[in-house]
XYZ file of N, CA and C in Angstrom:
633
model
N 14.566 7.635 -19.113
C 13.348 7.389 -18.317
C 12.809 8.881 -17.501
N 11.456 8.795 -17.198
C 11.496 10.145 -16.279
C 11.653 9.742 -14.936
N 12.314 10.899 -14.335
C 12.937 11.009 -13.049
C 11.753 10.788 -12.041
N 11.966 10.206 -11.040
C 11.135 9.724 -10.187
C 10.762 10.843 -9.219
N 9.337 10.894 -8.557
C 9.281 11.929 -7.735
C 10.101 11.626 -6.408
N 10.048 10.337 -5.957
C 10.586 10.248 -4.764
C 12.444 10.594 -4.747
N 12.744 10.890 -5.556
C 14.495 11.453 -6.083
C 14.293 12.498 -6.480
N 13.435 13.554 -6.568
C 13.657 14.798 -7.072
C 13.857 15.868 -5.913
N 13.215 15.715 -5.058
C 12.955 16.461 -3.915
C 13.432 16.405 -2.414
N 14.599 17.097 -2.065
C 14.955 16.529 -0.491
C 14.355 16.704 0.307
N 13.085 17.191 0.409
C 12.477 17.434 1.307
C 11.568 15.987 1.506
N 11.367 15.104 0.427
C 10.775 13.934 0.534
C 11.774 12.959 1.135
N 11.537 12.457 2.180
C 12.579 11.583 3.259
C 12.186 10.271 2.148
N 11.299 9.458 2.178
C 11.172 8.253 1.533
C 9.514 7.905 1.089
N 9.220 6.985 0.463
C 7.656 6.566 0.389
C 7.720 5.081 1.466
N 7.208 5.196 2.203
C 6.700 3.958 3.045
C 5.512 3.126 2.486
N 5.548 1.983 1.890
C 4.452 1.475 1.252
C 4.248 0.098 2.470
N 3.313 -0.150 2.644
C 2.647 -1.039 3.335
C 1.785 -1.815 2.894
N 2.034 -3.433 2.397
C 1.143 -4.303 1.797
C 0.868 -5.402 2.808
N 0.315 -6.519 2.421
C -0.110 -7.513 3.279
C 0.326 -9.257 2.666
N 0.164 -9.979 3.592
C 0.793 -11.723 2.809
C -0.642 -12.327 2.530
N -1.596 -11.659 2.278
C -2.602 -12.881 1.976
C -3.432 -12.097 0.792
N -4.153 -12.819 0.231
C -5.051 -12.287 -1.077
C -6.462 -11.357 -0.731
N -6.793 -11.424 0.501
C -7.892 -10.717 0.857
C -7.307 -9.884 2.014
N -7.977 -8.432 2.161
C -7.763 -7.717 3.198
C -7.777 -7.991 4.264
N -7.450 -7.522 5.573
C -7.416 -7.873 6.955
C -6.247 -8.332 7.809
N -5.286 -7.961 6.900
C -3.770 -7.978 7.587
C -3.628 -6.929 8.915
N -4.483 -6.025 8.712
C -4.637 -4.768 9.672
C -3.493 -3.620 9.313
N -3.424 -3.479 7.766
C -2.746 -2.477 7.461
C -3.014 -0.918 7.442
N -4.284 -1.014 7.409
C -4.997 0.356 7.431
C -4.910 0.556 8.766
N -5.651 -0.243 9.743
C -5.322 0.301 11.121
C -3.985 0.756 11.626
N -2.819 -0.036 11.302
C -1.628 0.126 11.682
C -1.140 1.467 10.800
N -1.170 1.516 9.646
C -0.857 2.680 8.874
C -1.401 4.012 9.559
N -2.678 3.920 9.943
C -3.274 5.329 10.384
C -2.771 5.569 11.833
N -2.412 4.430 12.505
C -1.810 4.984 13.596
C -0.641 5.160 13.775
N 0.489 4.872 12.810
C 1.981 5.487 12.543
C 1.503 6.731 12.234
N 0.574 7.124 11.358
C 0.475 8.350 10.881
C 0.365 9.391 11.963
N -0.603 8.743 12.848
C -1.046 9.826 14.072
C 0.007 9.965 15.092
N 0.886 8.951 15.230
C 2.145 8.749 16.222
C 3.184 9.942 15.582
N 3.523 9.793 14.081
C 4.719 10.199 13.533
C 3.895 11.861 13.618
N 3.079 12.506 13.200
C 2.454 13.684 12.915
C 2.830 14.543 14.164
N 2.775 13.804 15.432
C 2.982 14.376 16.810
C 4.479 14.876 16.997
N 5.613 14.237 15.890
C 6.857 14.221 16.192
C 7.012 15.982 15.636
N 8.464 16.234 16.285
C 8.473 17.777 15.431
C 9.239 17.797 14.271
N 9.292 16.898 13.490
C 10.496 17.202 12.332
C 9.556 16.509 10.979
N 8.684 15.951 11.273
C 7.940 15.227 9.954
C 6.743 15.766 9.755
N 6.327 15.955 8.717
C 4.926 15.838 8.074
C 4.571 14.835 7.676
N 3.375 14.058 7.502
C 3.073 12.758 6.896
C 1.826 12.816 5.949
N 2.253 12.457 4.714
C 0.871 12.267 3.940
C 0.641 10.491 4.110
N -0.593 10.381 4.398
C -1.481 9.190 4.124
C -2.208 8.760 3.208
N -1.743 7.608 2.226
C -2.577 7.304 1.048
C -3.112 6.053 0.780
N -4.232 5.623 1.270
C -4.957 4.298 1.079
C -5.219 4.137 -0.500
N -4.611 3.412 -0.972
C -4.969 3.433 -2.578
C -6.302 2.565 -2.696
N -7.173 2.159 -1.797
C -8.369 1.574 -2.236
C -9.052 2.804 -2.840
N -9.187 4.471 -2.571
C -9.772 4.922 -2.911
C -9.404 4.975 -4.880
N -8.605 4.647 -5.385
C -8.312 4.434 -6.597
C -8.758 3.427 -7.408
N -9.574 2.569 -6.521
C -10.490 1.395 -7.221
C -11.908 1.811 -7.791
N -11.811 1.693 -9.085
C -12.840 2.285 -9.886
C -14.353 1.472 -9.375
N -15.386 2.218 -9.641
C -16.618 1.387 -8.939
C -16.956 0.024 -9.844
N -16.619 0.015 -10.934
C -17.053 -1.339 -11.847
C -15.982 -2.418 -11.048
N -14.732 -2.012 -10.841
C -13.821 -3.052 -10.561
C -14.279 -3.438 -8.818
N -14.932 -2.451 -7.937
C -15.083 -2.781 -6.845
C -16.457 -3.598 -6.976
N -17.260 -3.615 -7.910
C -18.640 -4.675 -8.156
C -17.844 -6.010 -8.668
N -16.884 -5.991 -9.768
C -16.505 -7.085 -9.689
C -15.735 -7.915 -8.800
N -15.061 -7.154 -7.923
C -14.388 -7.810 -6.891
C -15.516 -8.383 -5.674
N -16.313 -7.898 -5.715
C -17.803 -8.351 -4.826
C -18.432 -9.576 -5.688
N -18.229 -9.996 -7.072
C -18.697 -10.884 -7.267
C -17.551 -11.988 -7.610
N -16.463 -11.684 -7.551
C -15.325 -12.872 -7.273
C -14.705 -12.730 -8.945
N -15.040 -11.397 -9.709
C -14.381 -11.176 -10.827
C -13.008 -10.256 -10.616
N -11.850 -10.731 -10.910
C -10.776 -10.084 -10.621
C -10.175 -9.230 -11.952
N -9.339 -8.356 -11.666
C -9.027 -7.713 -12.892
C -7.816 -8.333 -13.675
N -8.036 -8.051 -15.195
C -6.893 -8.477 -15.919
C -5.475 -7.848 -15.548
N -4.373 -8.547 -16.238
C -2.966 -7.678 -16.500
C -3.103 -6.398 -16.722
N -3.869 -6.010 -17.884
C -3.940 -5.089 -18.400
C -4.618 -3.819 -17.816
N -5.603 -4.579 -16.798
C -6.653 -4.001 -15.712
C -5.676 -3.444 -14.991
N -4.702 -4.345 -14.411
C -4.180 -4.095 -13.357
C -3.063 -2.711 -13.361
N -2.781 -3.191 -14.527
C -1.506 -2.285 -15.091
C -2.030 -0.501 -15.124
N -3.127 -0.827 -15.744
C -3.870 0.782 -16.019
C -4.320 1.265 -14.642
N -4.609 0.458 -13.520
C -4.991 0.907 -12.358
C -3.901 1.627 -11.533
N -2.604 0.684 -11.622
C -1.459 1.183 -11.122
C -0.737 2.344 -11.589
N -1.369 2.746 -13.071
C -0.570 3.465 -13.367
C -1.350 5.144 -13.159
N -2.584 4.827 -12.635
C -3.559 5.712 -12.009
C -3.310 6.074 -10.678
N -3.269 5.146 -9.598
C -2.614 5.084 -8.555
C -1.478 5.812 -8.408
N -0.360 5.469 -8.942
C 1.069 6.034 -8.834
C 0.960 7.694 -9.215
N -0.239 8.206 -10.293
C -0.140 9.598 -10.417
C -1.157 10.151 -9.375
N -1.835 9.253 -8.666
C -2.753 10.014 -7.546
C -1.742 10.339 -6.706
N -0.930 9.490 -6.066
C 0.251 9.645 -4.999
C 1.155 10.567 -5.595
N 1.131 10.837 -6.331
C 2.470 12.208 -7.064
C 1.562 13.342 -6.794
N 0.206 13.412 -7.229
C -0.647 14.456 -7.004
C -0.676 14.673 -5.363
N -1.108 13.923 -4.918
C -1.269 14.183 -3.187
C 0.286 15.029 -2.809
N 1.406 14.242 -3.203
C 2.505 14.745 -2.751
C 3.239 15.931 -2.937
N 2.422 16.416 -4.224
C 2.834 17.943 -4.272
C 1.868 18.762 -4.077
N 0.677 18.431 -3.533
C -0.178 19.417 -2.626
C 0.216 19.228 -1.476
N 0.527 18.286 -0.961
C 0.963 18.082 0.585
C 2.530 19.363 0.688
N 3.168 19.264 -0.245
C 4.574 20.052 -0.151
C 3.978 21.366 -0.071
N 3.045 21.863 -0.425
C 2.556 23.187 -0.476
C 2.361 23.718 0.590
N 1.817 22.767 1.246
C 1.496 23.269 2.799
C 2.515 22.843 3.835
N 3.304 22.054 3.932
C 4.216 21.465 4.615
C 5.125 22.752 5.593
N 4.917 22.039 6.833
C 5.498 23.174 8.047
C 6.836 23.176 7.765
N 7.437 24.966 8.067
C 8.891 25.128 7.979
C 9.583 24.134 8.838
N 10.752 23.549 8.504
C 11.596 22.819 8.969
C 11.120 21.258 8.953
N 10.217 20.834 8.111
C 9.508 19.454 8.682
C 10.081 18.815 7.230
N 10.152 17.736 7.461
C 10.487 16.835 6.478
C 9.104 15.599 6.009
N 8.759 15.690 4.722
C 7.715 15.210 4.545
C 7.711 13.246 4.284
N 6.882 12.452 4.804
C 7.370 11.375 4.875
C 5.659 10.638 4.232
N 6.040 9.958 3.338
C 4.630 9.419 2.873
C 4.502 7.874 2.972
N 3.191 7.793 3.502
C 3.189 6.025 3.794
C 1.592 5.730 2.990
N 2.004 4.907 2.197
C 0.955 4.201 1.175
C 0.313 2.834 1.810
N -0.809 2.404 1.710
C -1.283 1.331 2.207
C -1.945 0.832 0.999
N -1.856 -0.366 0.822
C -2.756 -0.837 -0.190
C -2.255 -2.706 -0.328
N -3.323 -3.500 -0.841
C -3.157 -4.851 -0.897
C -2.443 -5.431 -1.975
N -0.937 -5.009 -2.274
C -0.254 -5.285 -3.568
C 0.016 -6.988 -3.297
N -1.274 -7.362 -3.747
C -1.106 -9.019 -3.840
C -0.408 -9.261 -5.110
N -0.360 -8.730 -6.421
C 0.111 -9.339 -7.870
C 1.646 -9.023 -7.788
N 2.445 -9.255 -8.175
C 3.800 -9.208 -8.683
C 3.753 -8.018 -9.597
N 2.853 -8.103 -10.689
C 2.864 -6.644 -11.695
C 2.257 -5.337 -10.781
N 1.612 -5.532 -9.867
C 1.223 -3.900 -8.997
C 2.095 -4.013 -8.331
N 2.799 -4.663 -7.828
C 4.391 -4.381 -6.922
C 5.173 -3.926 -7.885
N 5.432 -4.556 -9.102
C 6.837 -3.624 -9.915
C 6.241 -2.565 -10.257
N 4.822 -2.142 -10.796
C 4.590 -1.129 -11.374
C 4.863 -0.032 -9.978
N 4.469 -0.066 -8.989
C 4.737 1.089 -8.268
C 6.202 1.164 -7.548
N 7.025 -0.133 -7.572
C 8.291 0.198 -7.607
C 9.036 1.149 -8.434
N 8.721 0.623 -9.720
C 9.346 1.182 -11.150
C 9.077 3.028 -11.015
N 7.881 3.315 -10.378
C 7.860 4.446 -10.083
C 8.205 5.120 -9.120
N 8.266 4.491 -7.886
C 9.055 4.874 -6.680
C 10.041 4.191 -6.090
N 11.009 4.113 -6.817
C 12.197 3.355 -6.619
C 12.806 3.162 -5.281
N 12.767 4.108 -4.624
C 13.307 4.489 -3.090
C 12.145 4.157 -2.096
N 11.116 3.316 -2.585
C 10.099 3.059 -1.502
C 10.941 2.109 -0.702
N 10.566 2.081 0.631
C 10.926 0.942 1.380
C 9.480 0.317 1.578
N 9.537 -1.067 1.482
C 8.086 -1.929 1.460
C 8.013 -2.545 2.818
N 6.657 -2.608 3.396
C 6.394 -3.096 4.845
C 5.496 -4.132 4.684
N 5.639 -5.301 4.856
C 4.706 -6.653 4.694
C 4.486 -7.007 6.303
N 2.985 -6.681 6.108
C 2.226 -6.999 7.403
C 1.860 -8.613 7.347
N 2.455 -9.490 7.669
C 2.273 -10.617 7.603
C 1.229 -11.508 8.448
N 0.047 -11.853 8.002
C -0.973 -12.283 8.851
C -1.445 -13.769 8.333
N -2.190 -14.565 8.865
C -2.523 -15.655 8.537
C -3.668 -15.523 7.873
N -4.346 -16.356 7.003
C -5.249 -16.413 6.063
C -6.704 -16.001 7.253
N -6.809 -17.077 7.868
C -7.861 -17.122 8.821
C -8.014 -16.002 9.488
N -7.085 -15.216 10.017
C -7.447 -14.020 11.012
C -7.343 -13.078 9.983
N -7.187 -12.954 8.710
C -7.385 -11.876 7.830
C -8.685 -12.335 7.427
N -9.430 -13.126 7.044
C -10.726 -13.461 7.044
C -11.824 -13.095 7.528
N -11.280 -13.331 9.018
C -12.147 -12.689 10.144
C -12.346 -11.316 10.289
N -11.316 -10.828 10.119
C -10.875 -9.291 10.301
C -12.045 -8.566 9.207
N -11.727 -9.123 7.776
C -12.577 -8.345 6.614
C -13.982 -9.010 6.932
N -14.442 -9.904 7.385
C -15.947 -10.100 7.756
C -16.445 -9.276 8.715
N -15.657 -8.631 9.350
C -16.267 -7.830 10.394
C -16.424 -6.595 10.093
N -15.870 -6.045 8.988
C -15.949 -4.868 8.440
C -17.267 -4.445 7.643
N -17.611 -3.354 7.480
C -18.909 -3.024 6.805
C -18.336 -2.344 5.725
N -19.183 -2.882 4.519
C -19.158 -2.337 3.035
C -17.945 -2.535 2.221
N -17.176 -3.375 2.709
C -15.403 -3.586 2.004
C -16.121 -4.433 0.526
N -15.578 -3.887 0.048
C -15.623 -4.390 -1.688
C -15.084 -6.017 -1.703
N -14.445 -6.459 -1.127
C -14.017 -7.844 -1.123
C -15.308 -8.827 -0.522
N -15.905 -8.313 0.246
C -16.991 -9.368 1.028
C -17.579 -10.109 0.219
N -17.735 -11.486 0.220
C -18.622 -12.086 -0.647
C -17.833 -12.564 -2.035
N -16.684 -12.173 -2.210
C -16.018 -12.443 -3.177
C -15.463 -14.190 -3.379
N -15.859 -14.562 -4.288
C -15.260 -15.830 -4.586
C -13.900 -16.211 -4.770
N -13.385 -17.330 -4.610
C -11.713 -17.198 -5.003
C -11.782 -17.684 -6.513
N -12.672 -18.259 -7.451
C -12.393 -19.139 -8.380
C -12.409 -18.226 -9.286
N -12.717 -17.080 -9.646
C -13.349 -16.384 -11.045
C -12.060 -15.156 -11.142
N -11.507 -14.788 -12.542
C -10.738 -13.786 -12.495
C -10.668 -13.113 -14.015
N -10.530 -11.865 -13.726
C -10.297 -11.323 -15.191
C -11.628 -11.056 -15.735
N -11.580 -10.833 -17.233
C -12.746 -10.589 -17.791
C -13.072 -11.919 -18.452
N -14.618 -12.028 -18.506
C -15.202 -13.288 -19.171
C -14.692 -13.776 -20.141
N -14.205 -12.894 -21.217
C -13.679 -13.254 -22.352
C -12.043 -13.752 -22.092
N -11.629 -13.531 -21.274
C -10.184 -13.935 -21.155
C -10.033 -15.268 -20.155
N -9.050 -16.327 -20.604
C -8.695 -17.303 -20.240
C -7.689 -17.596 -19.862
N -6.545 -16.540 -20.013
C -5.341 -16.636 -20.075
C -4.551 -17.150 -18.949
N -3.264 -17.435 -18.492
C -2.857 -18.118 -17.647
C -2.870 -16.852 -16.371
N -2.494 -15.795 -17.166
C -1.562 -14.571 -16.298
C -2.854 -14.073 -15.511
N -4.282 -14.383 -15.796
C -5.630 -14.018 -15.276
C -5.967 -15.235 -14.606
N -5.616 -16.272 -14.604
C -6.423 -17.365 -14.066
C -6.407 -17.449 -12.448
N -5.354 -16.437 -11.901
C -5.617 -16.792 -10.275
C -5.471 -15.406 -9.856
N -6.147 -15.255 -8.559
C -5.878 -13.830 -7.997
C -5.433 -14.262 -6.314
N -4.330 -14.347 -6.229
C -3.980 -14.960 -4.609
C -2.565 -14.281 -4.269
N -2.125 -14.438 -3.507
C -0.534 -13.633 -2.701
C 0.532 -14.261 -3.535
N 1.362 -13.542 -4.308
C 2.516 -14.101 -4.650
C 3.661 -13.710 -3.444
N 4.556 -14.456 -3.326
C 5.745 -14.055 -2.283
C 6.361 -12.867 -2.579
N 7.094 -12.088 -1.657
C 7.938 -11.317 -1.738
C 9.166 -11.567 -2.389
N 9.819 -11.142 -3.449
C 11.256 -11.511 -3.767
C 12.035 -10.441 -3.294
N 11.885 -9.417 -2.955
C 12.633 -8.083 -2.985
C 12.729 -7.817 -1.733
N 13.661 -7.145 -1.409
C 13.767 -6.576 -0.155
C 12.627 -5.632 0.790
N 12.322 -6.189 1.829
C 11.374 -5.696 2.526
C 11.326 -5.935 4.341
N 10.387 -5.245 4.834
C 10.580 -5.161 6.346
C 9.091 -5.790 6.791
N 9.348 -7.011 7.396
C 7.950 -8.132 7.704
C 7.763 -7.530 9.257
N 6.299 -7.506 9.201
C 5.783 -7.266 10.696
C 4.753 -8.128 10.847
N 4.612 -8.954 11.983
C 3.746 -9.519 12.584
C 2.688 -9.227 12.734
N 1.540 -9.220 11.788
C -0.072 -9.196 11.957
C -0.796 -9.002 13.265
N 0.147 -10.549 14.035
C -0.944 -10.995 15.162
C -0.143 -10.126 16.337
N 1.105 -9.263 16.263
C 1.409 -8.416 17.133
C 0.460 -7.252 17.228
N 0.459 -6.251 18.411
C -0.313 -5.311 18.804
C -0.427 -4.287 17.751
N -1.045 -3.678 17.830
C -1.338 -2.386 17.062
C 0.057 -1.457 17.245
N -0.208 -1.374 18.726
C 0.830 -0.181 19.267
C 2.341 -0.771 19.055
N 2.389 -2.047 18.842
C 3.989 -2.910 18.687
C 4.334 -2.553 17.441
N 3.490 -2.732 16.664
C 3.726 -2.748 14.990
C 3.600 -1.217 14.832
N 2.915 -0.286 15.281
C 3.137 1.182 14.911
C 4.358 1.691 15.522
N 4.990 1.323 16.531
C 6.395 1.991 16.897
C 7.495 1.231 16.143
N 7.081 -0.041 15.664
C 8.115 -0.372 14.885
C 8.361 0.769 13.429
N 7.358 0.898 13.376
C 7.487 1.772 11.847
C 7.981 3.221 11.992
N 7.111 3.574 13.085
C 8.073 4.922 13.738
C 9.307 4.775 13.722
N 9.995 3.472 14.585
C 11.448 3.708 14.592
C 12.059 3.430 13.223
N 11.359 2.882 12.153
C 12.329 2.849 10.783
C 12.067 4.206 10.196
N 10.919 4.860 10.457
C 11.144 6.131 9.871
C 12.005 7.161 10.575
N 12.352 7.020 11.996
C 13.307 7.971 12.498
C 14.982 7.466 12.127
N 14.884 6.290 12.094
C 16.148 5.791 11.636
C 16.558 6.477 10.151
N 15.627 5.969 9.126
C 16.033 6.584 7.831
C 16.012 8.277 7.905
N 15.242 8.750 8.719
C 15.578 10.657 9.013
C 16.890 10.897 9.395
N 17.461 9.875 10.548
C 18.558 10.226 10.952
C 19.937 9.859 9.716
N 19.588 8.859 9.311
C 20.837 8.546 8.239
C 20.636 9.549 7.209
N 19.731 10.057 6.632
C 19.796 10.799 5.506
C 20.054 12.079 6.026
N 20.188 12.457 7.404
C 20.803 14.149 7.590
C 22.263 13.529 7.975
N 22.765 12.598 8.080
C 24.482 12.302 8.622
C 25.068 12.374 7.355
């Protein structure tokens, strides 16, 4: 098996992956991620790469989401391959410009709703630390309703996959419980509070790696 990027370069401390607890966006992962990036970049010993994997969602998939049509298992697997390669490419570019004496910390934000999406990313980045931003569905729905232009808006909950597919693997698009080790943050806490929890986790990991 190919050696994964998170293991191959000692300048890469870890991949920090943020996800959330419900099928629609709105748990606060983007806001919290961006706040953590700003705080960490002001530190003296790290450079932070931030990737929101929404940029990897193709236009046809965005349009389908808007109609409540969700990707099939095959489509999800192909998307995750593309997204993992995107992260690897961004990491390689970032390492070319990293400042002397600093370590690279990578924060990836995405709604890893399905277990197959998580499994694909975990296989590619086995050293990633996962942070679950836990928020109730009502609050998440209110937040996404207030956002402009998000492709999840107006999506129905009853349709999935391609019109020709009726298999069980494509019959639902809903959050699946996380069965592997992860850090849980309360999405109802303040942005500042959750930001500092992430910062402390990164700092603790950095200290442990140096000891």
